[in-house]
CSV table of C-alpha atoms and ligand atoms in Angstrom, one decimal:
chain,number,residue,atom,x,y,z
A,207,UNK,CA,4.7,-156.0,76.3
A,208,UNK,CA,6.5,-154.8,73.3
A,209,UNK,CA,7.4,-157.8,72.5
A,210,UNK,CA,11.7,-157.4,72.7
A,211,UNK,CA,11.0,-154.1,70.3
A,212,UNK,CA,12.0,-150.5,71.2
A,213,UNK,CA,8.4,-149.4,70.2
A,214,UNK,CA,5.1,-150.7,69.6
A,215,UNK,CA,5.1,-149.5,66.3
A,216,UNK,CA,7.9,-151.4,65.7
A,217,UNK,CA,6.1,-154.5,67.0
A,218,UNK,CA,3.3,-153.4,65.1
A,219,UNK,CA,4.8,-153.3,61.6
A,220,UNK,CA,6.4,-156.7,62.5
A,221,UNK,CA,2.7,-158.5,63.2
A,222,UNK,CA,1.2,-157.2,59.5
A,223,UNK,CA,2.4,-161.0,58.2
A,224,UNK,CA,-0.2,-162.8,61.0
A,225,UNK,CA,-2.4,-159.7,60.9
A,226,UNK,CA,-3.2,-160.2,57.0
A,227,UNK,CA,-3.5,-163.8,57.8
A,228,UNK,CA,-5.4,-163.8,60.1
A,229,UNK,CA,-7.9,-161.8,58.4
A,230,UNK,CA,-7.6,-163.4,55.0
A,231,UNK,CA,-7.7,-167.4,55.9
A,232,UNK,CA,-11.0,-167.8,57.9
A,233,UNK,CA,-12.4,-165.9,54.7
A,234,UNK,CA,-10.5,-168.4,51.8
A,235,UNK,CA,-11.4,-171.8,52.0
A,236,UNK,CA,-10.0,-174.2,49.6
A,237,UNK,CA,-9.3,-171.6,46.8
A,238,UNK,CA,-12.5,-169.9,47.1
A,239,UNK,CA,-13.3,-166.3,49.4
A,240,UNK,CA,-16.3,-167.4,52.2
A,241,UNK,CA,-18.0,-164.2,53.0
A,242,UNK,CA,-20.9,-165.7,54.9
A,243,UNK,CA,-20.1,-163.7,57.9
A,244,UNK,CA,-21.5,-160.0,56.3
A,245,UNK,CA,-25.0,-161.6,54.8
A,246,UNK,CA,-24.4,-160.2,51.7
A,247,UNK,CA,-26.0,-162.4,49.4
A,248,UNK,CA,-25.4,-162.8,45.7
A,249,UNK,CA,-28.6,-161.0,44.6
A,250,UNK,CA,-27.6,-158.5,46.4
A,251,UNK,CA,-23.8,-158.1,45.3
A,252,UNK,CA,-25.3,-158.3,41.4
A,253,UNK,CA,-27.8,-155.4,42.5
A,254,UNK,CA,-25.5,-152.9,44.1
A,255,UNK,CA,-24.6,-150.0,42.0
A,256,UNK,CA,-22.3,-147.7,43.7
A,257,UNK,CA,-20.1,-148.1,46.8
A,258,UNK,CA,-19.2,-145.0,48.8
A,259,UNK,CA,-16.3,-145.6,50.8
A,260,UNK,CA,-16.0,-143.3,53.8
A,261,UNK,CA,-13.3,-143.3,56.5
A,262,UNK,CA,-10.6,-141.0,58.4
A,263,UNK,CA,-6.9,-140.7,58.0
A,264,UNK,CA,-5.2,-143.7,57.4
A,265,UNK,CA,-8.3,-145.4,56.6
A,266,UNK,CA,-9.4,-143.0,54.1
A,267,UNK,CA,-6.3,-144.0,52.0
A,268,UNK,CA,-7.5,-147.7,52.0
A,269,UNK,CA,-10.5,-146.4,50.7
A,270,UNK,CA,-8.3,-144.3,47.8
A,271,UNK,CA,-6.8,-147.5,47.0
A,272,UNK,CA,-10.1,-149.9,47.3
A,273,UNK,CA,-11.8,-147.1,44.5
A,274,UNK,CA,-9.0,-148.4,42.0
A,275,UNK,CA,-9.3,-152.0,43.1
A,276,UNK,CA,-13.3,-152.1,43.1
A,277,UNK,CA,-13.1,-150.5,39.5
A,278,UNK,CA,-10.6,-152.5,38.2
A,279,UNK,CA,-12.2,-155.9,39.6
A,280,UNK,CA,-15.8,-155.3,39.7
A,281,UNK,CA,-16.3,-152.3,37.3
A,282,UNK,CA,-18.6,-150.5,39.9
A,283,UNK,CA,-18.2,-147.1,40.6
A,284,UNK,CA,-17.2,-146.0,43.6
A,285,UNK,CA,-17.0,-142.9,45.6
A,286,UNK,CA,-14.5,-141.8,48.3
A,287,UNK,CA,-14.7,-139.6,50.9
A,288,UNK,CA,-13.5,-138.4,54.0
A,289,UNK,CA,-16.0,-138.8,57.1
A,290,UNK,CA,-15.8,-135.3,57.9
A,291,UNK,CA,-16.3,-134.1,54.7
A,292,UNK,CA,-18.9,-136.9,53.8
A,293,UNK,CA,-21.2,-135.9,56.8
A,294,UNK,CA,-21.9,-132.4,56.1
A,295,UNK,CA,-21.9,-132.0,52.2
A,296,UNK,CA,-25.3,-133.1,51.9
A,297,UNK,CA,-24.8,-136.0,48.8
A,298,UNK,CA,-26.8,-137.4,46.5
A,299,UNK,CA,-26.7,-141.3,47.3
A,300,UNK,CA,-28.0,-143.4,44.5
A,301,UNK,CA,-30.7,-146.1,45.4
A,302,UNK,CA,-29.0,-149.9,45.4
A,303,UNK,CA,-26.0,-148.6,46.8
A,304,UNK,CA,-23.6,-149.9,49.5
A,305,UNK,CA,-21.6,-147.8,52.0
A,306,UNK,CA,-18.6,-149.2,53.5
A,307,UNK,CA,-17.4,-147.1,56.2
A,308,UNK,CA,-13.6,-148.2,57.3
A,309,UNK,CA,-11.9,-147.5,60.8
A,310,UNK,CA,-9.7,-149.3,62.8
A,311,UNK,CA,-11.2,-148.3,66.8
A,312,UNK,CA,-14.9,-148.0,65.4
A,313,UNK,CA,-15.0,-144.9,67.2
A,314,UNK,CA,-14.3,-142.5,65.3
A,315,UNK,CA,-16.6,-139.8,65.7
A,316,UNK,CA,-17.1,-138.4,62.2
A,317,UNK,CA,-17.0,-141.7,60.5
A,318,UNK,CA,-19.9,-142.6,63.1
A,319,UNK,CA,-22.0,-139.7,62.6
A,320,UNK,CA,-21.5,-140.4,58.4
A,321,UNK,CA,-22.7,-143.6,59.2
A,322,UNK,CA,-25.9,-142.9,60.7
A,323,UNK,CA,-26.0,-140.2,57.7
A,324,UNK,CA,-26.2,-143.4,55.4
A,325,UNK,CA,-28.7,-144.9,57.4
A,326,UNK,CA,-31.4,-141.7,57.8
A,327,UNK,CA,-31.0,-141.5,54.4
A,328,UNK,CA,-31.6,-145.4,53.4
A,329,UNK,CA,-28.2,-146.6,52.4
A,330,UNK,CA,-27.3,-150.1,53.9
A,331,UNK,CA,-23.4,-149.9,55.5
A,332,UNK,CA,-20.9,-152.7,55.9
A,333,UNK,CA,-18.1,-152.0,58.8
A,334,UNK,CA,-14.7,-152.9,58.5
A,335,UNK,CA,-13.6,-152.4,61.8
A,336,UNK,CA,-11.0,-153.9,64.2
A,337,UNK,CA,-12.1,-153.6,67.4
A,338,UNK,CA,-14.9,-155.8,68.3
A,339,UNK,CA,-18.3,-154.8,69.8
A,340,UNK,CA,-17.3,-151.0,69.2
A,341,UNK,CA,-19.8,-148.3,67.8
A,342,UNK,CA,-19.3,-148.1,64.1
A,343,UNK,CA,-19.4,-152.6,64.4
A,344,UNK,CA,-22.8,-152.5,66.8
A,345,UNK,CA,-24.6,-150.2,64.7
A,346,UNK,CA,-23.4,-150.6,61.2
A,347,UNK,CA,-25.3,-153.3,59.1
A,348,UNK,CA,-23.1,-155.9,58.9
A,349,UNK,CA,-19.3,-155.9,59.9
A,350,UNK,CA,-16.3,-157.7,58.4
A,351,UNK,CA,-13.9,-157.6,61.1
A,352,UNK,CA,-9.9,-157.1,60.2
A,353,UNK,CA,-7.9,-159.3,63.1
A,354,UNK,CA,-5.1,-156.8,63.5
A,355,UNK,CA,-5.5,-157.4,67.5
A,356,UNK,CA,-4.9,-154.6,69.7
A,357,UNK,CA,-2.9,-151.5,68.0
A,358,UNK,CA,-1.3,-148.9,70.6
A,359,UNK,CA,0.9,-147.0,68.2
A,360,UNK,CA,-0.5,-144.0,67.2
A,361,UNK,CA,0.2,-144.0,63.5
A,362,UNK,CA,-1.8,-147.4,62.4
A,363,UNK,CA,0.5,-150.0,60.3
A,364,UNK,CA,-1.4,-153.5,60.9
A,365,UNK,CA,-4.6,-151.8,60.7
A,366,UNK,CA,-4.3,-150.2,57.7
A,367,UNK,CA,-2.9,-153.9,56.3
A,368,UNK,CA,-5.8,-155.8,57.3
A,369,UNK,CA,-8.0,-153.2,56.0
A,370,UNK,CA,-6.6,-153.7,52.7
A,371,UNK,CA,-6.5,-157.4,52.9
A,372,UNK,CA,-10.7,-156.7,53.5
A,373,UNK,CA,-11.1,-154.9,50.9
A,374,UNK,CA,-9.2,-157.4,48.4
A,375,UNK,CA,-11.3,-160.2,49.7
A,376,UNK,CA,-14.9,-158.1,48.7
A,377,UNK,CA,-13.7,-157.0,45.6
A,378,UNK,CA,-12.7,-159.9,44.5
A,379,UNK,CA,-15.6,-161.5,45.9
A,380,UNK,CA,-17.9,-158.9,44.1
A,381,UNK,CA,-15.8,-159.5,41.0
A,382,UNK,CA,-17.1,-163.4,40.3
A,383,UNK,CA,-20.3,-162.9,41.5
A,384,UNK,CA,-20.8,-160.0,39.3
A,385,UNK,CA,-19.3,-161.9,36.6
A,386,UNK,CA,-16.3,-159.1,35.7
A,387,UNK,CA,-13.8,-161.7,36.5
A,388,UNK,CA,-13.8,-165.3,35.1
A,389,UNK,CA,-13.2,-168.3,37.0
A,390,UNK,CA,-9.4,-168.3,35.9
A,391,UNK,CA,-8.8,-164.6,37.2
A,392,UNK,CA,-10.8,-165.2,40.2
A,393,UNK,CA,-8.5,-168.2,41.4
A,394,UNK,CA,-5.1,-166.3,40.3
A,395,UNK,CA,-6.4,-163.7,42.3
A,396,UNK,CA,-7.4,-165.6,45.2
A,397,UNK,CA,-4.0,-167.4,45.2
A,398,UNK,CA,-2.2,-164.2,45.2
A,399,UNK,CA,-4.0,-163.6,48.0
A,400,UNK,CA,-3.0,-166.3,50.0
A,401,UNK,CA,0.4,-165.9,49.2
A,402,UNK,CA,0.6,-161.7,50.4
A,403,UNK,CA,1.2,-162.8,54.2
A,404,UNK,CA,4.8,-164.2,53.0
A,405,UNK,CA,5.8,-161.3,50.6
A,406,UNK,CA,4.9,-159.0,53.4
A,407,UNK,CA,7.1,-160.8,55.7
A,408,UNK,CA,10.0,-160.8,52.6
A,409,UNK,CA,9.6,-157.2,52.4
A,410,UNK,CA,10.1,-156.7,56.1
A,411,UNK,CA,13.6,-158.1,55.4
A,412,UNK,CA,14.8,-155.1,53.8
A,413,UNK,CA,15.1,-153.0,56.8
A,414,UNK,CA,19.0,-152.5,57.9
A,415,UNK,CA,19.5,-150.5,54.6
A,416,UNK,CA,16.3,-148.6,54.7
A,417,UNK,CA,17.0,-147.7,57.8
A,418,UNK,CA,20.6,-146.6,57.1
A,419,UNK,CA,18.9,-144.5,54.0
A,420,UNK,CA,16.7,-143.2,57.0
A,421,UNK,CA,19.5,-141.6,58.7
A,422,UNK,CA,20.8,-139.6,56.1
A,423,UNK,CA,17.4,-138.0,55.7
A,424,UNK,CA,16.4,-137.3,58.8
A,425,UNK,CA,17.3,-133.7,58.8
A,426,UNK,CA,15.2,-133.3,55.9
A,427,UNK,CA,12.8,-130.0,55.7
A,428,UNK,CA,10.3,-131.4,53.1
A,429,UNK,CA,9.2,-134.8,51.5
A,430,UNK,CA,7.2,-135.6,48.4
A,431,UNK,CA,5.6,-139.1,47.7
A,432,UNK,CA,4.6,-139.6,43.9
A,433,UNK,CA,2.9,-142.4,42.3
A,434,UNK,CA,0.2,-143.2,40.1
A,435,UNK,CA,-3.4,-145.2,40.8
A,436,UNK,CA,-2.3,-147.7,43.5
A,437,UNK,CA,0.6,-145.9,44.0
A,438,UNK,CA,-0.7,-142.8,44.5
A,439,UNK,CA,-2.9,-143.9,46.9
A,440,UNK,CA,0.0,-145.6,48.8
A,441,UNK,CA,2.3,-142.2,48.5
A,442,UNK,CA,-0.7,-140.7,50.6
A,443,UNK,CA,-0.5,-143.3,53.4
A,444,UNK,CA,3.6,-142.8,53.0
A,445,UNK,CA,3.4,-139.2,53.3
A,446,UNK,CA,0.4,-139.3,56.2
A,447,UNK,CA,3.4,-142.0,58.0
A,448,UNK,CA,5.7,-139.4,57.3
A,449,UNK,CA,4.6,-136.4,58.9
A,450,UNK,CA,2.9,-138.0,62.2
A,451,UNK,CA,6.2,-139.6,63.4
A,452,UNK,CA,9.0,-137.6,61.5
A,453,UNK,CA,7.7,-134.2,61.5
A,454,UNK,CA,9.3,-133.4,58.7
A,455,UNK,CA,6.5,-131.2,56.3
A,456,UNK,CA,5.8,-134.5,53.3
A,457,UNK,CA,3.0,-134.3,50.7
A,458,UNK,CA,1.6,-136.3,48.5
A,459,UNK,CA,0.8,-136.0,44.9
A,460,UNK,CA,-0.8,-138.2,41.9
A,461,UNK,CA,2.5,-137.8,40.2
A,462,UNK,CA,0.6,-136.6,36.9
A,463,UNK,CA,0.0,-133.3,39.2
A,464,UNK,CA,3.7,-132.4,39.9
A,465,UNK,CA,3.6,-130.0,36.5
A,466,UNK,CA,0.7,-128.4,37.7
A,467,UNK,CA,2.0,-126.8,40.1
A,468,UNK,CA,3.9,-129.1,43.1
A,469,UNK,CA,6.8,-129.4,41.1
A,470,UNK,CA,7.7,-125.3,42.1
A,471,UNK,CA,8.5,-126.7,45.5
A,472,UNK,CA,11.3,-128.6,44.5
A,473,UNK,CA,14.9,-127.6,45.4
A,474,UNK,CA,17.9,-129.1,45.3
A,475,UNK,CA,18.1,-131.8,48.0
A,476,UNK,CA,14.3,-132.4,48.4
A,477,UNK,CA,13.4,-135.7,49.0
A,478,UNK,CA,11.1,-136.9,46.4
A,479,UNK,CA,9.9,-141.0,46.7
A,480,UNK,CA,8.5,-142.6,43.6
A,481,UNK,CA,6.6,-145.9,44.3
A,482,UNK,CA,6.1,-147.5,40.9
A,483,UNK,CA,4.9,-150.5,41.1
A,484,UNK,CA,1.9,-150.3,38.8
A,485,UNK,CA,3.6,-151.6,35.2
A,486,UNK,CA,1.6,-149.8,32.9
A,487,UNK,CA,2.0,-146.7,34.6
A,488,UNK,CA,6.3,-146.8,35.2
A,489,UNK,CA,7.2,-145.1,32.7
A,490,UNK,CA,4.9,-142.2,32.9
A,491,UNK,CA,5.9,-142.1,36.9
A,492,UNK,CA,9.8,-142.2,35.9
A,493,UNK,CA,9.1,-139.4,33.7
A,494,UNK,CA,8.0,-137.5,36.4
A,495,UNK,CA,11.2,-138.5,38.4
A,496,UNK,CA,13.3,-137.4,36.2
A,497,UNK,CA,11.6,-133.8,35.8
A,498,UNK,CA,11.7,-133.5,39.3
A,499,UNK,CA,15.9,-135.0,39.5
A,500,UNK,CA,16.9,-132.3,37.0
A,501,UNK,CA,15.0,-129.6,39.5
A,502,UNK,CA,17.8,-131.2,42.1
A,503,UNK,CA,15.0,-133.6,44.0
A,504,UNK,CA,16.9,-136.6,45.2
A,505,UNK,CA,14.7,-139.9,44.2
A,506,UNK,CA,14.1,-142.6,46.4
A,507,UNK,CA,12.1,-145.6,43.9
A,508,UNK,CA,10.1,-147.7,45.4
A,509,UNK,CA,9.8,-150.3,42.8
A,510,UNK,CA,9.0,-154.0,41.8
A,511,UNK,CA,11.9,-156.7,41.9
A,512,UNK,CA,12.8,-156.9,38.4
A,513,UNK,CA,12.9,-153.1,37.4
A,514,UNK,CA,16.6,-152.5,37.7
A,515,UNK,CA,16.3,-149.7,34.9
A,516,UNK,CA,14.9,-147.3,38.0
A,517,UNK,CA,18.5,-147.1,39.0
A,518,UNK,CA,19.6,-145.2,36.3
A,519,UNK,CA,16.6,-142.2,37.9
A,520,UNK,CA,16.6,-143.1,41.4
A,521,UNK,CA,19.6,-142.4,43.9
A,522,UNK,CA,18.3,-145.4,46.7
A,523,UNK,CA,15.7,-147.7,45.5
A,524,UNK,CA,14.1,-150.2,47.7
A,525,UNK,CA,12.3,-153.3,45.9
A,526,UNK,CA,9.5,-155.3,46.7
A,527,UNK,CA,8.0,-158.8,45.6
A,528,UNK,CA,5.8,-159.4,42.9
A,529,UNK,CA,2.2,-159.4,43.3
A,530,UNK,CA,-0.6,-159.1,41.1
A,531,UNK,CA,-0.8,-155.4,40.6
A,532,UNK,CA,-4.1,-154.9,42.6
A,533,UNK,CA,-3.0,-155.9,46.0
A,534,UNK,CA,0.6,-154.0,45.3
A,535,UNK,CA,-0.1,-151.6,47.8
A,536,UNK,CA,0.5,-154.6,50.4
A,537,UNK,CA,4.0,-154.4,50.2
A,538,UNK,CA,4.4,-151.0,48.8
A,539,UNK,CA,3.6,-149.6,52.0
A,540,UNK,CA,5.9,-151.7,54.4
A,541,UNK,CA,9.1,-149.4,53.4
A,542,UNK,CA,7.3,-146.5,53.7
A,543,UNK,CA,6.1,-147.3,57.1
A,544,UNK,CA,9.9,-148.1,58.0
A,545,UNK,CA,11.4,-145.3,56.5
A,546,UNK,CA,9.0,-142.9,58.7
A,547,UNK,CA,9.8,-144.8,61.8
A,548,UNK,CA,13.0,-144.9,61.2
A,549,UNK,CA,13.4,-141.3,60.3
A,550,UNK,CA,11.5,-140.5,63.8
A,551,UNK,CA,13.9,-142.9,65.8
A,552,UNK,CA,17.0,-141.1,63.6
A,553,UNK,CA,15.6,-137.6,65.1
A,554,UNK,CA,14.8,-139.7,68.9
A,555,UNK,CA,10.9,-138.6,68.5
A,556,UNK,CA,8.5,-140.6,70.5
A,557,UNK,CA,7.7,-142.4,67.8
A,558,UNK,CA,4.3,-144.4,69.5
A,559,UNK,CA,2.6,-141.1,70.9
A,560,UNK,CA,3.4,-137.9,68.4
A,561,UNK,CA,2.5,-134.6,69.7
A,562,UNK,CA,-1.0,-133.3,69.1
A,563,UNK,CA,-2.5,-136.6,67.9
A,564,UNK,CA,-4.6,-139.2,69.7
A,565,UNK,CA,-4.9,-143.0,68.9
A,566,UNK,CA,-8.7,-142.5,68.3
A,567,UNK,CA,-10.4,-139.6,67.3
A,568,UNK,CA,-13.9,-139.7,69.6
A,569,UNK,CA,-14.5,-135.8,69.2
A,570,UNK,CA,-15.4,-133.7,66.0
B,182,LIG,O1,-9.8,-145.6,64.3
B,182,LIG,P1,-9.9,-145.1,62.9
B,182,LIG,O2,-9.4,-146.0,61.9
B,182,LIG,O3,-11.3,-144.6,62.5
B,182,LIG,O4,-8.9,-143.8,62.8
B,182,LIG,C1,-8.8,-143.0,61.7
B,182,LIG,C2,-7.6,-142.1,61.7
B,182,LIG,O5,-7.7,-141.3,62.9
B,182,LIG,C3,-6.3,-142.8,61.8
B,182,LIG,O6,-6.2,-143.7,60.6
B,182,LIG,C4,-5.1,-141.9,61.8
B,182,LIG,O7,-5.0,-141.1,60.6
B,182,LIG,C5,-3.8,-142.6,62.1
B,182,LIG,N1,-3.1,-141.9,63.2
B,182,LIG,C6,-2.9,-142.7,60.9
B,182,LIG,O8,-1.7,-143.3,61.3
């Protein structure tokens, strides 16, 4: 059942290639994205004027990362919160918005209840959900499904992938129609999509020394992840990774927001990881690095093939293929996911079931 793997998780990062396929192709027919599916007409797309993206854990961070790509793409503001926050702060929704609530079982309590909290109060919500016929898909207003197939591991990997691939499609989608990006951009973009199912599967090549960097680490007390836009959004999935399987104590922080106060944690030895992979943002995020190297931090880079200069910061650096900047987070995140579950394997954790957590939240 685990498929010659030790774990499911395991199994589970190995899938992402056919998951993110499976989940882009129906959707891209010859060079263009077919979104038929969600009845979101054009009109409609052109009238929307705010997204709010709502979802838990893991899926929350896609929704970090889908506020940069919906801005950048589309130039429509967006809002992010967590369910649990979302449900009970009373907002002010704007008329003509969307509300895209994101969650891999569908069950999620919270995100269900902030759900129906868009509906009593006459927002229209799109799903992205995995599994098929659950709550959140029955009752939300339309669903774009994310074909990850069954996920047993605890801490999500091919969920989160295909929830990203979802968002990439609508926001490039609501891009063209909305006339922020041209044709030319738009089939770059679309391309680029097409091609992330094989870069992920490049990236998943990289594991012997990832996991050999791993084993050095795993008696780590504390982890940072720093990055910028995309990358700080994926540093807070790296970090969530982290501290399910590993539990070893990892933050996140917008690398911008080490001076203000983070940085005081720093000793020598910490583990700090820098995913750069945003190019007009490198240099500011190596700047950071190197504040936090001369506290004593070690630096793991996470980088783009191509910037070699980051070995003059970082102590290990693991690269990644080149994508268009947008849909970095793709691959950024496939390291990160090893680099937990190899730190949990390095410290023999049960690395599909940690302590205290369930696979799906169903309670408050
Ligand atoms: O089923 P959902 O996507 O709604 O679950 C949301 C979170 O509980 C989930 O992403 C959780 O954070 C994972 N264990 C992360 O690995």
């Amino acid at each position: 059942e685990k498929g010659g793997y030790e774990h499911f998780m395991m199994k589970e990062i190995h899938e992402q290639p056919a998951a993110v396929r499976d989940t882009l192709s129906p959707r891209i027919k010859d060079g263009r994205i077919e979104l038929s599916e969600i009845s979101l007409d054009e009109e409609t797309i052109r009238s929307v004027r705010r997204l709010y993206i709502i979802g838990c854990g893991s899926a929350y961070h896609v929704g970090v990362a889908a506020r940069y790509v919906f801005e950048s793409l589309a130039r429509l503001p967006v809002e992010v919160d967590v369910a649990s926050e979302f449900r009970y702060r009373n907002p002010v929704l704007e008329e003509n918005s969307l509300a895209i609530i994101i969650s891999q079982s569908g069950e999620t309590a919270d995100s269900l209840a902030a759900l129906r909290e868009c509906h009593a109060r006459g927002v229209p919500t799109l799903g992205i959900v995995n599994v098929v016929g659950s709550s959140i898909a029955r009752e939300a207003d339309a669903v774009l499904y994310t074909w990850a197939g069954p996920e047993i591991a605890v801490a999500t990997t091919k969920a989160y992938s295909t929830q990203l691939a979802a968002i990439y499609l609508l926001a490039t989608e609501f891009g063209r129609v909305r006339g922020t990006l041209d044709e030319e951009q738009y089939a770059r973009l679309v391309e680029e999509l097409e091609a992330l199912p094989g870069k992920i599967e490049k990236t998943l090549s990289d594991k012997e020394r990832i996991q050999w960097f791993a084993s050095k680490y795993a008696a780590a007390k504390d982890a940072f992840f720093i990055g910028r836009g995309l990358d700080y959004a994926v540093a807070l999935e790296g970090s969530l990774k982290f501290k399910e399987i590993s539990y070893i104590h990892s933050e996140a922080f917008a690398a911008g927001e080490m001076k203000h106060g983070p940085i005081s944690l720093v000793e020598k030895g910490t583990l700090v990881v820098g995913v750069l992979t945003q190019p007009d943002l490198y240099e500011k995020t190596i700047s950071n690095m190197v504040e936090a190297k001369s506290r004593g931090a070690f630096l793991m880079g996470l980088t783009t093939y191509g910037n070699y200069n980051i070995e003059d910061t970082a102590g290990f650096t693991v690269y990644v293929p080149r994508t268009d900047p947008h849909f970095a987070t793709s691959l950024s995140v496939i390291p990160l996911q090893l680099l937990a579950y190899y730190v949990s394997c390095a410290k023999g954790l049960d690395v599909d079931k940690p302590r205290n957590l369930a696979k799906s939240v169903t309670v408050e």
